[in-house]
Amino acid sequence: MHDEKRLPGYVGSRLDRVDEIRSNPALLARTFADPAASCVLLDGLDPVIADGVLVMESLPSDAVIEDYVLLGVGPDQRPIFARLIDRAEGGFIASSRSRNVVDEVSADQAALYAGARSLVDWHARHRFCAACGASTRPHKGGWARKCEGCDAEHFPRVDPVVIMLAEHKGRILVGRQHSWPAGRYSALAGFVEPGETVEEAVARELKEEAGITVRDIRYVMSQPWPFPSALMIACIGQAEDDALKLDETEIQDAIWCDAEEIRAVLEERPGAPFIAPPPMAVAWHLLDHWLAHVAPVKASA
Ligand SMILES: [Zn+2]
């Protein structure tokens, strides 16, 4: 089961991604023909779970490699594939089945699912070349697509998102979006833009959304977020002051909370100032990290 105190959801893969096999057609063919090879079953983009594990199928005898992506080789040396599909619906939507998987299977299986989901969705949405419009075909064991018209290679993309806390004199800033459930607050977040460092994206987003200027930005942890293929990069920065100027199109409200308030939130105590994001979200772990490692330790009375 998912250990909420240890890892965010979809973190904890135990796969060897075997780049040396993906890029070697002879090795790839031998791996695909391995009788121990299996395929993680998906229902569209959703997981299929039975008895607390992802359902795995053997590869059909008439299967062809171009219909599959080689996810990697497991700790038991068995190759694991996922079957590609022509149309994927709802890649941007975190369905309840795809979120609940983190509570229903082990951390490494949830991570396996997340990678499979992102790749299967990417292939379904990239069947034509962005350069010339001709058809593309899976390439390198499903870790690229190659254009049949101009030979361009296209690679699965990952979209970096910064998610961050601003800290000021022992308090941190959390905010809420208009669409969130009542009472829910979390770390502010936004996509990294072309030409930007992670630190610059953190500073820009906090300035745009909350009017806060930050310095000394530190990386804390990251999480793959397979809706469809983001990487959440969690950071903490030091705010120069605590005066807020909210962008009300993006943020409905933002508040500063001290360590006692954050402790009450994470322990879900009555009277806590807000409802925490779920433990599968990296934001929960960022709050927990701040409390454990960064927040000033309060001397016991
Ligand atoms: Zn092309």
XYZ file of C-alpha atoms and ligand atoms in Angstrom:
302
model
C 0.000 0.000 0.000
C 1.030 3.598 -0.506
C 3.046 4.929 2.423
C 1.800 8.478 2.785
C 4.579 9.430 5.197
C 7.324 8.405 2.814
C 6.545 9.186 -0.802
C 4.153 11.204 -2.945
C 2.005 9.139 -5.316
C 3.571 7.712 -8.523
C 7.069 7.914 -6.932
C 9.078 4.759 -6.245
C 9.652 3.010 -9.584
C 11.809 -0.110 -9.424
C 12.075 -0.501 -13.198
C 15.373 -0.589 -15.051
C 14.556 1.532 -18.102
C 17.118 -0.375 -20.218
C 18.030 2.322 -22.718
C 20.627 -0.085 -24.173
C 17.785 -2.420 -25.235
C 15.416 0.275 -26.556
C 17.993 1.604 -28.993
C 19.235 -1.825 -30.215
C 16.712 -3.445 -32.612
C 18.145 -6.990 -32.187
C 18.106 -6.785 -28.380
C 14.645 -5.229 -28.479
C 13.293 -8.087 -30.649
C 14.823 -10.654 -28.291
C 13.291 -8.873 -25.263
C 9.884 -8.725 -26.952
C 10.084 -12.487 -27.655
C 11.035 -13.295 -24.027
C 8.383 -15.766 -22.748
C 8.544 -13.981 -19.375
C 7.603 -10.613 -20.940
C 4.310 -9.127 -19.808
C 2.069 -6.191 -20.633
C 0.415 -3.905 -18.083
C -3.305 -3.892 -18.865
C -4.963 -0.469 -19.169
C -8.643 0.343 -19.673
C -8.229 3.302 -22.000
C -5.819 5.283 -19.796
C -7.144 3.915 -16.497
C -5.476 1.176 -14.450
C -6.939 -2.318 -14.098
C -6.406 -3.714 -10.604
C -7.200 -7.126 -9.111
C -6.319 -8.289 -5.600
C -4.197 -5.199 -4.904
C -1.944 -5.451 -7.965
C -1.993 -4.123 -11.516
C -3.285 -6.755 -13.922
C -0.490 -7.960 -16.223
C -1.075 -10.024 -19.364
C 1.290 -12.113 -21.436
C 2.007 -10.863 -24.958
C -0.123 -12.513 -27.678
C 1.795 -14.800 -30.049
C 0.955 -12.553 -33.018
C 1.940 -9.321 -31.262
C 4.215 -6.862 -33.105
C 6.699 -4.632 -31.306
C 5.430 -1.437 -32.940
C 2.155 -1.786 -31.031
C 3.969 -1.700 -27.675
C 6.275 0.440 -25.558
C 8.981 -1.250 -23.486
C 8.506 0.289 -20.036
C 11.558 -1.491 -18.672
C 12.750 -4.597 -16.894
C 11.509 -5.355 -13.391
C 13.627 -6.427 -10.401
C 12.754 -10.049 -11.326
C 14.361 -9.458 -14.792
C 10.981 -9.726 -16.562
C 10.446 -7.203 -19.380
C 7.284 -5.104 -18.978
C 5.466 -3.523 -21.923
C 2.329 -1.413 -22.401
C 0.095 -1.671 -25.475
C -0.326 1.485 -27.541
C -3.792 2.684 -28.580
C -4.865 4.911 -31.480
C -7.173 7.150 -29.480
C -6.836 8.113 -25.815
C -9.653 10.025 -24.157
C -9.197 12.289 -21.148
C -5.405 12.393 -20.941
C -5.539 15.699 -19.060
C -8.176 14.472 -16.595
C -7.136 12.760 -13.348
C -9.931 10.189 -13.162
C -10.748 8.717 -9.755
C -9.403 5.312 -10.836
C -6.106 6.819 -11.960
C -5.759 8.780 -8.680
C -6.912 5.955 -6.389
C -4.315 3.600 -7.844
C -1.775 5.083 -5.397
C -3.819 3.737 -2.465
C -4.622 0.394 -4.072
C -1.269 -0.923 -5.270
C 2.364 -0.665 -4.118
C 4.332 2.552 -4.731
C 6.433 0.948 -7.471
C 3.322 -0.352 -9.263
C 1.670 3.081 -9.104
C 4.864 4.541 -10.592
C 4.800 1.875 -13.324
C 1.203 2.816 -14.110
C 2.038 6.541 -14.245
C 4.808 6.006 -16.791
C 2.628 3.719 -18.899
C -0.267 6.192 -18.845
C 1.896 9.146 -19.923
C 3.535 7.196 -22.750
C 0.342 5.600 -24.093
C -1.361 9.006 -24.081
C 1.599 10.684 -25.785
C 1.679 8.116 -28.610
C -2.071 8.470 -29.209
C -1.733 12.270 -29.515
C 1.385 12.294 -31.727
C 0.448 10.151 -34.707
C 1.357 12.889 -37.173
C 4.607 14.826 -37.615
C 4.615 18.345 -36.174
C 7.140 19.382 -38.848
C 5.553 18.049 -42.086
C 2.196 16.491 -41.189
C 3.005 12.975 -42.420
C 2.292 9.876 -40.315
C 4.708 8.926 -37.578
C 5.507 5.418 -36.327
C 6.691 4.196 -32.921
C 10.475 3.932 -32.753
C 13.103 2.815 -30.183
C 10.813 0.503 -28.272
C 8.161 3.208 -28.006
C 10.479 5.908 -26.622
C 10.287 7.944 -29.825
C 8.199 8.307 -32.972
C 9.738 8.651 -36.415
C 8.177 10.543 -39.297
C 7.524 8.548 -42.474
C 7.726 11.756 -44.553
C 10.765 13.712 -43.322
C 12.476 11.230 -40.935
C 12.151 13.649 -37.993
C 12.296 11.960 -34.604
C 9.831 13.064 -31.920
C 10.331 12.224 -28.246
C 7.836 11.871 -25.395
C 7.595 15.197 -23.600
C 7.566 15.979 -19.917
C 6.095 19.305 -18.840
C 7.874 20.809 -15.803
C 5.647 22.498 -13.220
C 7.011 24.380 -10.211
C 5.075 24.075 -6.948
C 6.326 26.149 -4.080
C 6.063 27.636 -0.636
C 7.194 31.184 0.109
C 8.516 31.461 3.669
C 8.576 34.665 5.719
C 9.593 34.897 9.389
C 8.463 31.394 10.345
C 5.300 31.372 8.246
C 4.562 29.959 4.807
C 2.176 31.056 2.073
C -0.604 28.772 0.805
C -3.378 29.664 -1.595
C -6.508 28.270 -3.201
C -7.951 28.264 -6.704
C -11.600 29.108 -7.349
C -12.441 25.555 -8.476
C -11.076 23.739 -5.405
C -13.265 22.095 -2.741
C -14.279 24.459 0.090
C -11.515 24.909 2.664
C -8.731 23.379 0.526
C -5.475 25.369 0.340
C -2.158 24.240 -1.102
C 1.198 25.381 -2.421
C 0.997 27.738 -5.417
C 2.090 26.221 -8.740
C 2.630 26.966 -12.421
C 4.275 25.696 -15.610
C 7.919 26.446 -16.289
C 8.137 28.541 -19.473
C 10.667 28.195 -22.326
C 13.942 29.964 -21.539
C 13.404 29.883 -17.799
C 15.225 28.166 -14.921
C 13.287 26.391 -12.181
C 14.275 29.177 -9.765
C 13.111 31.874 -12.179
C 9.783 30.103 -12.674
C 9.250 29.902 -8.889
C 10.018 33.617 -8.506
C 7.817 34.607 -11.464
C 4.811 32.551 -10.374
C 4.907 33.899 -6.800
C 5.220 37.449 -8.137
C 2.387 36.988 -10.665
C -0.053 35.130 -8.415
C 0.640 36.652 -4.982
C 2.766 39.783 -5.538
C 5.550 38.209 -3.452
C 9.281 38.629 -4.194
C 11.394 35.582 -3.231
C 15.118 34.790 -3.078
C 17.228 31.770 -1.920
C 14.996 29.268 -3.730
C 15.770 25.664 -2.786
C 14.694 22.441 -4.506
C 12.986 19.943 -2.180
C 11.576 16.999 -4.211
C 9.731 16.092 -7.398
C 6.818 13.939 -8.539
C 5.692 12.639 -11.928
C 2.067 13.733 -12.472
C 0.687 11.671 -15.365
C -2.191 13.979 -16.400
C -0.919 13.822 -19.031
C 2.819 14.104 -18.405
C 3.915 16.765 -15.899
C 6.838 16.749 -13.510
C 6.002 18.602 -10.297
C 9.145 20.319 -8.946
C 8.668 21.313 -5.312
C 10.664 24.263 -3.943
C 10.808 26.675 -0.998
C 11.860 30.339 -1.332
C 12.402 33.178 1.134
C 9.938 36.064 0.749
C 11.223 39.631 1.153
C 7.982 40.691 2.840
C 4.515 39.321 3.516
C 2.322 41.914 1.766
C 0.062 40.048 -0.703
C -1.259 41.295 -4.033
C -3.328 38.445 -5.451
C -4.088 37.772 -9.105
C -7.759 37.073 -8.493
C -8.265 35.442 -11.878
C -5.918 32.623 -10.735
C -6.083 32.689 -6.933
C -9.236 33.069 -4.849
C -7.368 33.521 -1.552
C -3.918 33.099 0.010
C -2.890 33.018 3.664
C 0.288 32.878 5.748
C 0.423 29.994 8.275
C 2.914 29.224 11.064
C 4.276 25.812 12.024
C 1.579 25.102 14.613
C -1.128 25.830 12.048
C 0.523 23.597 9.425
C 0.903 20.817 12.013
C -2.830 21.107 12.793
C -3.604 20.945 9.053
C -1.498 17.822 8.395
C -2.868 16.104 11.489
C -6.409 17.065 10.333
C -7.207 18.583 13.731
C -10.517 20.381 14.289
C -10.001 24.130 13.967
C -7.067 23.793 11.533
C -6.964 26.848 9.245
C -7.463 24.855 6.035
C -7.879 21.368 4.536
C -4.615 19.895 3.259
C -4.091 18.583 -0.260
C -4.268 14.741 -0.349
C -1.139 12.827 0.739
C -0.681 11.522 -2.810
C 0.088 15.112 -3.893
C 3.639 16.440 -3.632
C 2.170 19.581 -1.994
C 1.288 17.529 1.119
C 4.893 16.309 1.323
C 6.231 19.827 0.768
C 4.225 21.066 3.783
C 5.436 18.045 5.784
C 9.034 18.678 4.724
C 8.816 22.333 5.759
C 7.448 21.352 9.139
C 10.071 18.654 9.716
C 13.169 20.293 8.311
C 12.750 24.021 7.870
C 10.163 25.417 10.283
C 11.649 26.952 13.410
C 11.543 24.394 16.221
C 9.325 25.700 18.965
C 10.891 25.357 22.406
C 8.698 23.229 24.632
C 7.081 25.129 27.452
Zn 7.778 14.837 -40.862
